[in-house]
Short mmCIF file of C-alpha atoms in Angstrom, two decimals:
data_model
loop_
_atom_site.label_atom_id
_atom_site.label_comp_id
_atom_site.label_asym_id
_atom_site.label_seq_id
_atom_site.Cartn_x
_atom_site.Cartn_y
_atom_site.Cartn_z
CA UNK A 4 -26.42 0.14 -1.88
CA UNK A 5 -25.27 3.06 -0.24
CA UNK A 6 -24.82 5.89 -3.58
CA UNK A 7 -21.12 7.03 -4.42
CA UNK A 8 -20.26 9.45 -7.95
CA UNK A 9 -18.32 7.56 -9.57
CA UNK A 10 -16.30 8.49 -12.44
CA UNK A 11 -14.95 6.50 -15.50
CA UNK A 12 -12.87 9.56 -17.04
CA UNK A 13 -9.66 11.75 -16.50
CA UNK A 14 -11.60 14.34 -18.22
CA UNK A 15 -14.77 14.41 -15.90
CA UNK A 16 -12.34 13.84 -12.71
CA UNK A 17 -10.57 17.23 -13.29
CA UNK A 18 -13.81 19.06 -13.94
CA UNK A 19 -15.11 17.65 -10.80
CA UNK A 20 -11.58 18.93 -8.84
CA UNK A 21 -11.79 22.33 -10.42
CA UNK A 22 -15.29 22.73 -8.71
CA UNK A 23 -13.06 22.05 -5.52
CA UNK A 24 -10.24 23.51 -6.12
CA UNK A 25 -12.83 26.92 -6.72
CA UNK A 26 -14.20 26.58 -3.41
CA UNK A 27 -10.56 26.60 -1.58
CA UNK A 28 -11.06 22.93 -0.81
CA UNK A 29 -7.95 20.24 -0.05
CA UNK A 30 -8.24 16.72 -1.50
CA UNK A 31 -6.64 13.64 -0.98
CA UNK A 32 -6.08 10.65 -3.13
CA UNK A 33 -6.07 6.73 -1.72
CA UNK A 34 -4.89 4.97 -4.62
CA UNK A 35 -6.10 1.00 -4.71
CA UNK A 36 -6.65 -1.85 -7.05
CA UNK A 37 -9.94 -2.68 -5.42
CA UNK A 38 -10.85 -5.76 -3.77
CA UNK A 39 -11.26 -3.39 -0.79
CA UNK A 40 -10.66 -4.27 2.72
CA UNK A 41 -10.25 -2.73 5.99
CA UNK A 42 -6.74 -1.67 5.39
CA UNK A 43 -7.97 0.55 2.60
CA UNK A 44 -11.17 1.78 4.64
CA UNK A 45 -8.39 2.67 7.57
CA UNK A 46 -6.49 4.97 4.58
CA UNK A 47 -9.94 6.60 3.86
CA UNK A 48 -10.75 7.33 7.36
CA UNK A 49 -7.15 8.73 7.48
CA UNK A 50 -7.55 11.01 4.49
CA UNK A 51 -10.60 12.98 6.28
CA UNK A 52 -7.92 14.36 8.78
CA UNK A 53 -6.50 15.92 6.24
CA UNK A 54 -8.33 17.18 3.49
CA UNK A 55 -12.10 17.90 2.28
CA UNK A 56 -12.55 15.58 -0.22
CA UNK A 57 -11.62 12.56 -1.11
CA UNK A 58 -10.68 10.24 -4.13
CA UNK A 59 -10.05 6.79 -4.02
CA UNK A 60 -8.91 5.29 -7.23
CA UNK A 61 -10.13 1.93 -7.97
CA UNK A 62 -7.71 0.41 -11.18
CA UNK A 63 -6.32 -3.47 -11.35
CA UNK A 64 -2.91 -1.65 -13.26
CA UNK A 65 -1.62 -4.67 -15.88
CA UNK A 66 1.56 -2.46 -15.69
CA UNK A 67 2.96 -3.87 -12.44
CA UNK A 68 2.02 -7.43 -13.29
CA UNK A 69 4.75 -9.79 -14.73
CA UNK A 70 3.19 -11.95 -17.45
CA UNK A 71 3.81 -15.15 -14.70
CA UNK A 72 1.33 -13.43 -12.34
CA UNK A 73 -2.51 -13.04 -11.26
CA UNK A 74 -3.25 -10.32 -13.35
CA UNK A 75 -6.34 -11.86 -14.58
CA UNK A 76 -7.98 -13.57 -11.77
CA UNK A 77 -7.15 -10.38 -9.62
CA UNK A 78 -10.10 -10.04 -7.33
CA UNK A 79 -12.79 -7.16 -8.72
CA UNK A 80 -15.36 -6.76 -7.01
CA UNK A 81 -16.24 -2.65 -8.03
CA UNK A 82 -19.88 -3.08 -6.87
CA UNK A 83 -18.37 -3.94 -3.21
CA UNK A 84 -15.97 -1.53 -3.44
CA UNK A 85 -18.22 1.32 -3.66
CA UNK A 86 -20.22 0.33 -0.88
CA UNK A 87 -16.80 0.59 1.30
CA UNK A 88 -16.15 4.04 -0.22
CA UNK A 89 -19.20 5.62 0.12
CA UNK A 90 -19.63 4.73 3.89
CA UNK A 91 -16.28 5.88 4.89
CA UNK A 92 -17.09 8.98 3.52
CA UNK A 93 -15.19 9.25 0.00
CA UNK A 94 -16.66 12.04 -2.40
CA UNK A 95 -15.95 9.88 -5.43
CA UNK A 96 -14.32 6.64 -6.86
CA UNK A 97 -12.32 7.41 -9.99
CA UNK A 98 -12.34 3.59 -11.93
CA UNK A 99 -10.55 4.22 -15.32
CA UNK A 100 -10.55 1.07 -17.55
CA UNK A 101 -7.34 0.38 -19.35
CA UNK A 102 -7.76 2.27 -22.41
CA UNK A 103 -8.41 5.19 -20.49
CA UNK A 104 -5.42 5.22 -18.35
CA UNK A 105 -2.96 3.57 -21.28
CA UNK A 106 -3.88 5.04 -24.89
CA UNK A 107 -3.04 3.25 -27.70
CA UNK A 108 0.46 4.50 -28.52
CA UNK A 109 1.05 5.27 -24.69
CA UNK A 110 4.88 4.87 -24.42
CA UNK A 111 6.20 6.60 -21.24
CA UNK A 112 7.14 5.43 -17.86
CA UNK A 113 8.86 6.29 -14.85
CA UNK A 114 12.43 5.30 -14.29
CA UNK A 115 13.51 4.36 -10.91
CA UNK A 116 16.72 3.28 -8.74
CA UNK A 117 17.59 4.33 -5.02
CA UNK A 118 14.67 2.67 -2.26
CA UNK A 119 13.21 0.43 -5.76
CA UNK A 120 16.72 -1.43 -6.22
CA UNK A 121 16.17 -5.17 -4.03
CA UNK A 122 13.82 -6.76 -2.49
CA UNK A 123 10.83 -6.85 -4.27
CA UNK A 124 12.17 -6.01 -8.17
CA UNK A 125 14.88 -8.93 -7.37
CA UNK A 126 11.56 -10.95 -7.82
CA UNK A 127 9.23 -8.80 -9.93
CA UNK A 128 11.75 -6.37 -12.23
CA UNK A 129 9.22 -4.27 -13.51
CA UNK A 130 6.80 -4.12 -10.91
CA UNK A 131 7.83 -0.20 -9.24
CA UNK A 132 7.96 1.04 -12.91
CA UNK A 133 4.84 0.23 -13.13
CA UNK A 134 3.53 1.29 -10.12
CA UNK A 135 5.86 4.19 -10.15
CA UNK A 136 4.30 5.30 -13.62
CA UNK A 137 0.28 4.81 -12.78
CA UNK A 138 0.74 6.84 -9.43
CA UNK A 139 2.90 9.68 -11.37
CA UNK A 140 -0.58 9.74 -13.52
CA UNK A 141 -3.18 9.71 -10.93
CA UNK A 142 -0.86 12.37 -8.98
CA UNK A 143 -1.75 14.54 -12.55
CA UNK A 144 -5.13 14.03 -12.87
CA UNK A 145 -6.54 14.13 -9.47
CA UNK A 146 -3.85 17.47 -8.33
CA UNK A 147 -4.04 15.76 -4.70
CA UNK A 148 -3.01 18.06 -1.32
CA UNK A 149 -2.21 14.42 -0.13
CA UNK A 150 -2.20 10.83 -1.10
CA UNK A 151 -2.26 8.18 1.45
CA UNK A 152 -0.71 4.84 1.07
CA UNK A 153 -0.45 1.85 3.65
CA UNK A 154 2.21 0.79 4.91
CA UNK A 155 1.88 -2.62 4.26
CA UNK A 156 3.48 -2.08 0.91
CA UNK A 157 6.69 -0.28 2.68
CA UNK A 158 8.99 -0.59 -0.16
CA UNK A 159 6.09 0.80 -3.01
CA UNK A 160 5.70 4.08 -0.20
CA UNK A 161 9.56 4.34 -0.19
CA UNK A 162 9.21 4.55 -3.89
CA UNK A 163 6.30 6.59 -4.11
CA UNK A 164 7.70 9.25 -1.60
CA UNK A 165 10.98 9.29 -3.22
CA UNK A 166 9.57 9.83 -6.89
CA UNK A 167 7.33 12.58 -5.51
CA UNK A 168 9.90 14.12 -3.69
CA UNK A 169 13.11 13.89 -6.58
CA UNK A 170 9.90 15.18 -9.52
CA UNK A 171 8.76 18.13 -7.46
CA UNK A 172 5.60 16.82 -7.23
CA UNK A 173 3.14 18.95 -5.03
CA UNK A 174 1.63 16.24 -3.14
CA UNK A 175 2.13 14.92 0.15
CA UNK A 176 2.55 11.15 0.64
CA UNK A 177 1.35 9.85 4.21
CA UNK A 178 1.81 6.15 5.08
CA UNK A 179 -0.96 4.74 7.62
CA UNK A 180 0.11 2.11 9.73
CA UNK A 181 -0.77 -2.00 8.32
CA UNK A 182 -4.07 -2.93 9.57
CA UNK A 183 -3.76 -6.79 10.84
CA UNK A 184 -6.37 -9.86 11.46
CA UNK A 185 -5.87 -10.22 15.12
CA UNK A 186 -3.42 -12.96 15.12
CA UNK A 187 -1.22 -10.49 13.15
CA UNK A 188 -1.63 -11.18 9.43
CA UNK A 189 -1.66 -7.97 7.78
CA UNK A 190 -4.80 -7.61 5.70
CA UNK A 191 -4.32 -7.78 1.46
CA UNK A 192 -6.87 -8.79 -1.04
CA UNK A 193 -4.35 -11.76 -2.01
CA UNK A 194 -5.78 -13.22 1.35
CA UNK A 195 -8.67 -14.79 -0.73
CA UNK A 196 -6.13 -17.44 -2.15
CA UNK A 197 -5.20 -19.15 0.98
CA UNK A 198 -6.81 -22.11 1.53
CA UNK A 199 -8.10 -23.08 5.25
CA UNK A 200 -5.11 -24.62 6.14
CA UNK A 201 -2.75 -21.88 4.10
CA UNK A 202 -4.17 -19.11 6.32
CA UNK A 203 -3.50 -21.05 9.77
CA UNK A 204 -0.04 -20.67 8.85
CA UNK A 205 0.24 -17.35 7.45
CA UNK A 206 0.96 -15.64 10.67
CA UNK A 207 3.99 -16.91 11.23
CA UNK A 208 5.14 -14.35 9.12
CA UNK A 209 4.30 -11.63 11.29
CA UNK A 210 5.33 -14.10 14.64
CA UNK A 211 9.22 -14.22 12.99
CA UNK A 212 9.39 -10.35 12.06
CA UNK A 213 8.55 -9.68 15.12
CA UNK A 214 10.82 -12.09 17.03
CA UNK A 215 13.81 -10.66 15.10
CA UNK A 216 13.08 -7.14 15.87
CA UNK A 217 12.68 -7.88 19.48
CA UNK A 218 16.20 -9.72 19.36
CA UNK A 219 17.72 -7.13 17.60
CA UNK A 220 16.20 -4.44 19.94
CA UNK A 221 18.10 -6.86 22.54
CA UNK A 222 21.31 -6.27 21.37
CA UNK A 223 21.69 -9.54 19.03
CA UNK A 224 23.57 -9.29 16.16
CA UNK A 225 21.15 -8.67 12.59
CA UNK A 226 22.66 -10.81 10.88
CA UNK A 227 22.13 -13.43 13.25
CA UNK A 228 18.33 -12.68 14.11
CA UNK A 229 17.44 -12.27 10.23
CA UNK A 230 18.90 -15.85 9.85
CA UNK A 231 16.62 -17.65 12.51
CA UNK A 232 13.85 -15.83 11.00
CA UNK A 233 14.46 -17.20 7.73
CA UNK A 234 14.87 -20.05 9.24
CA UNK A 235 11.15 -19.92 10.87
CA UNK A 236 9.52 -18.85 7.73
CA UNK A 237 10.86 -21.75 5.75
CA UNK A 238 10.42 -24.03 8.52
CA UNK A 239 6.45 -23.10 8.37
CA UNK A 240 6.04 -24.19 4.50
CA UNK A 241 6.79 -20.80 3.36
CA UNK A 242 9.04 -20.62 -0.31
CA UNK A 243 10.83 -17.32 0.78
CA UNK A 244 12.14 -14.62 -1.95
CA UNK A 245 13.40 -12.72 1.14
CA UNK A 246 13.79 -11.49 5.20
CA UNK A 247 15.91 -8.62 5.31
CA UNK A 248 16.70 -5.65 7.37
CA UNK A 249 16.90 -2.26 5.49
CA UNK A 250 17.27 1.47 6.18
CA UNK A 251 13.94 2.26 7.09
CA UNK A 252 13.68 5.77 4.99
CA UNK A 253 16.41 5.02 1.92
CA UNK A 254 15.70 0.64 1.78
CA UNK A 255 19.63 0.55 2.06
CA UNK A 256 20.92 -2.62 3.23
CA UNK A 257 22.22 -2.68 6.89
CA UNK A 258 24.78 -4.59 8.71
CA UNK A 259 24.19 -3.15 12.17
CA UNK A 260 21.81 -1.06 14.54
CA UNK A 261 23.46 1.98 14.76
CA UNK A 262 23.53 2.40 10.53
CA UNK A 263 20.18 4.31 10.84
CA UNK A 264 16.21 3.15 11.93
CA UNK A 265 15.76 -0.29 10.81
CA UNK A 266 12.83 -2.11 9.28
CA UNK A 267 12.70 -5.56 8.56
CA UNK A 268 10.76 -6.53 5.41
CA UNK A 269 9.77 -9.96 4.13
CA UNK A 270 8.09 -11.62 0.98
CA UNK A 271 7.57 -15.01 0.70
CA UNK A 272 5.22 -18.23 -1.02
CA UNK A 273 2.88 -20.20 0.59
CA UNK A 274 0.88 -22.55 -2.11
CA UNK A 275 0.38 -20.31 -4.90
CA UNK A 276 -0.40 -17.40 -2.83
CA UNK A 277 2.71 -14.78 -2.56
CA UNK A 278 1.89 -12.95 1.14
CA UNK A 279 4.42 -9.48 2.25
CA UNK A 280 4.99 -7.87 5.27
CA UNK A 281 7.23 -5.74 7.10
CA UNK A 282 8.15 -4.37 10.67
CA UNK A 283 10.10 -1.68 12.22
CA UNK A 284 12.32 -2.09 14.62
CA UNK A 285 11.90 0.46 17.69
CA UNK A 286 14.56 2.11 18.38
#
């Protein structure tokens, strides 16, 4: 196995970034649950164009699980994991366990409206305060230059940027375009759970995203392309929570194309496996 420092503590992560810091050097963050793929080794690859060092946080956070979800059979697979870090490069893999990142007694968390309101916390209410929260922390004890998040997870970078921006938080947030299988499915560790069959259909998510953004680029009415859409996904097996079209920078809902860059964003069911993606629409 290729070697990687790896470090278990916020204490011994900000001694290590003080040595940096020392020698006038930038860092950036990729923040993960693990279960890497090659989405996350394309946000590593990223972070070298901007900084000297690099972080990548490996932590399965229990806050942004509902009690109804897959907290415990969550892929983790640290040993792996590594392995991807260390040859893309990364200077060290920060993997706090639980205690370490939530004290007993720990009692704060990050409120949130603006791009967090819909879509996703229609279906998981506390999920962005939870992510919202564990970022705020790793934003504090790694001091990143930048933090790079894909783009995959559109609505969680709206959030992130927005909380980073309204808290004065010295960090840039970059998103890095979604990596995809080549018949379009946009890589996530949830992949795992689809069963043969289950993963021939998966890419019709992608397949009706983008047929709606090329009708809407074509002058047909949103409403009306969001609706066949829907009516694809379902139409596939999917359960859908949702195909919209939103503001692409605040996630406000839009009726028409000239209410601001649009990106359509979708999350839906198939089996027990919950799959998301999103689009923009060119302009």
């Amino acid at each position: 196995m290729a070697d990687i420092e790896t470090i278990h503590t916020v204490a011994e992560l900000r001694a290590r970034v003080r040595l940096w810091r020392a020698a006038g050097e930038r860092i950036a963050l990729v923040p993960t649950m693990g279960a890497l793929h090659a989405g996350h080794v394309a946000l590593m690859q990223a972070a070298h164009q901007h900084a000297e060092r690099i972080v990548v946080s490996i932590f399965v956070n229990p806050t942004q699980f509902a009690p109804t979800e897959d907290l415990a059979r969550y892929p983790r697979t640290l040993d792996a994991d590594r392995e991807k870090a260390a040859l893309a490069g990364v200077d060290v893999v920060f993997a706090p366990d639980v205690d370490e990142m939530y004290p007993q007694g720990f009692a704060t968390t990050v409120s949130l409206v603006g791009p967090a309101c819909g879509l996703e916390t229609d279906f998981r209410p506390t999920h962005f305060a939870g992510v919202a929260t564990v970022v705020a922390k790793l934003f504090s004890q790694v001091a990143p230059d930048v933090a790079l998040f894909g783009e995959k997870d559109y609505q969680q970078l709206a959030v992130v940027t927005r909380m980073a921006r309204d808290l004065d938080l010295p960090v840039q947030v970059i998103g890095v375009p979604t990596v995809r299988e080549p018949d379009g499915l946009a890589l996530s560790s949830r992949n795992v759970y689809l069963s043969p069959e289950e993963r021939g259909i998966a890419p019709v998510l992608h397949r009706a995203l983008a047929g709606a953004a090329q009708a809407i680029r074509s002058g047909a009415p949103i409403a009306q392309a969001i609706e066949a859409a829907r009516d694809g996904v379902r139409s596939a097996g999917f359960a859908l929570d949702y195909l919209d079209a939103r503001h692409a920078e605040t996630l406000a809902p839009v009726a028409a194309r000239d209410e601001g860059p649009l990106r359509l964003l979708v999350a839906a069911r198939l089996g027990t496996t919950r799959l998301i993606d999103n689009i923009a629409v060119p302009d």
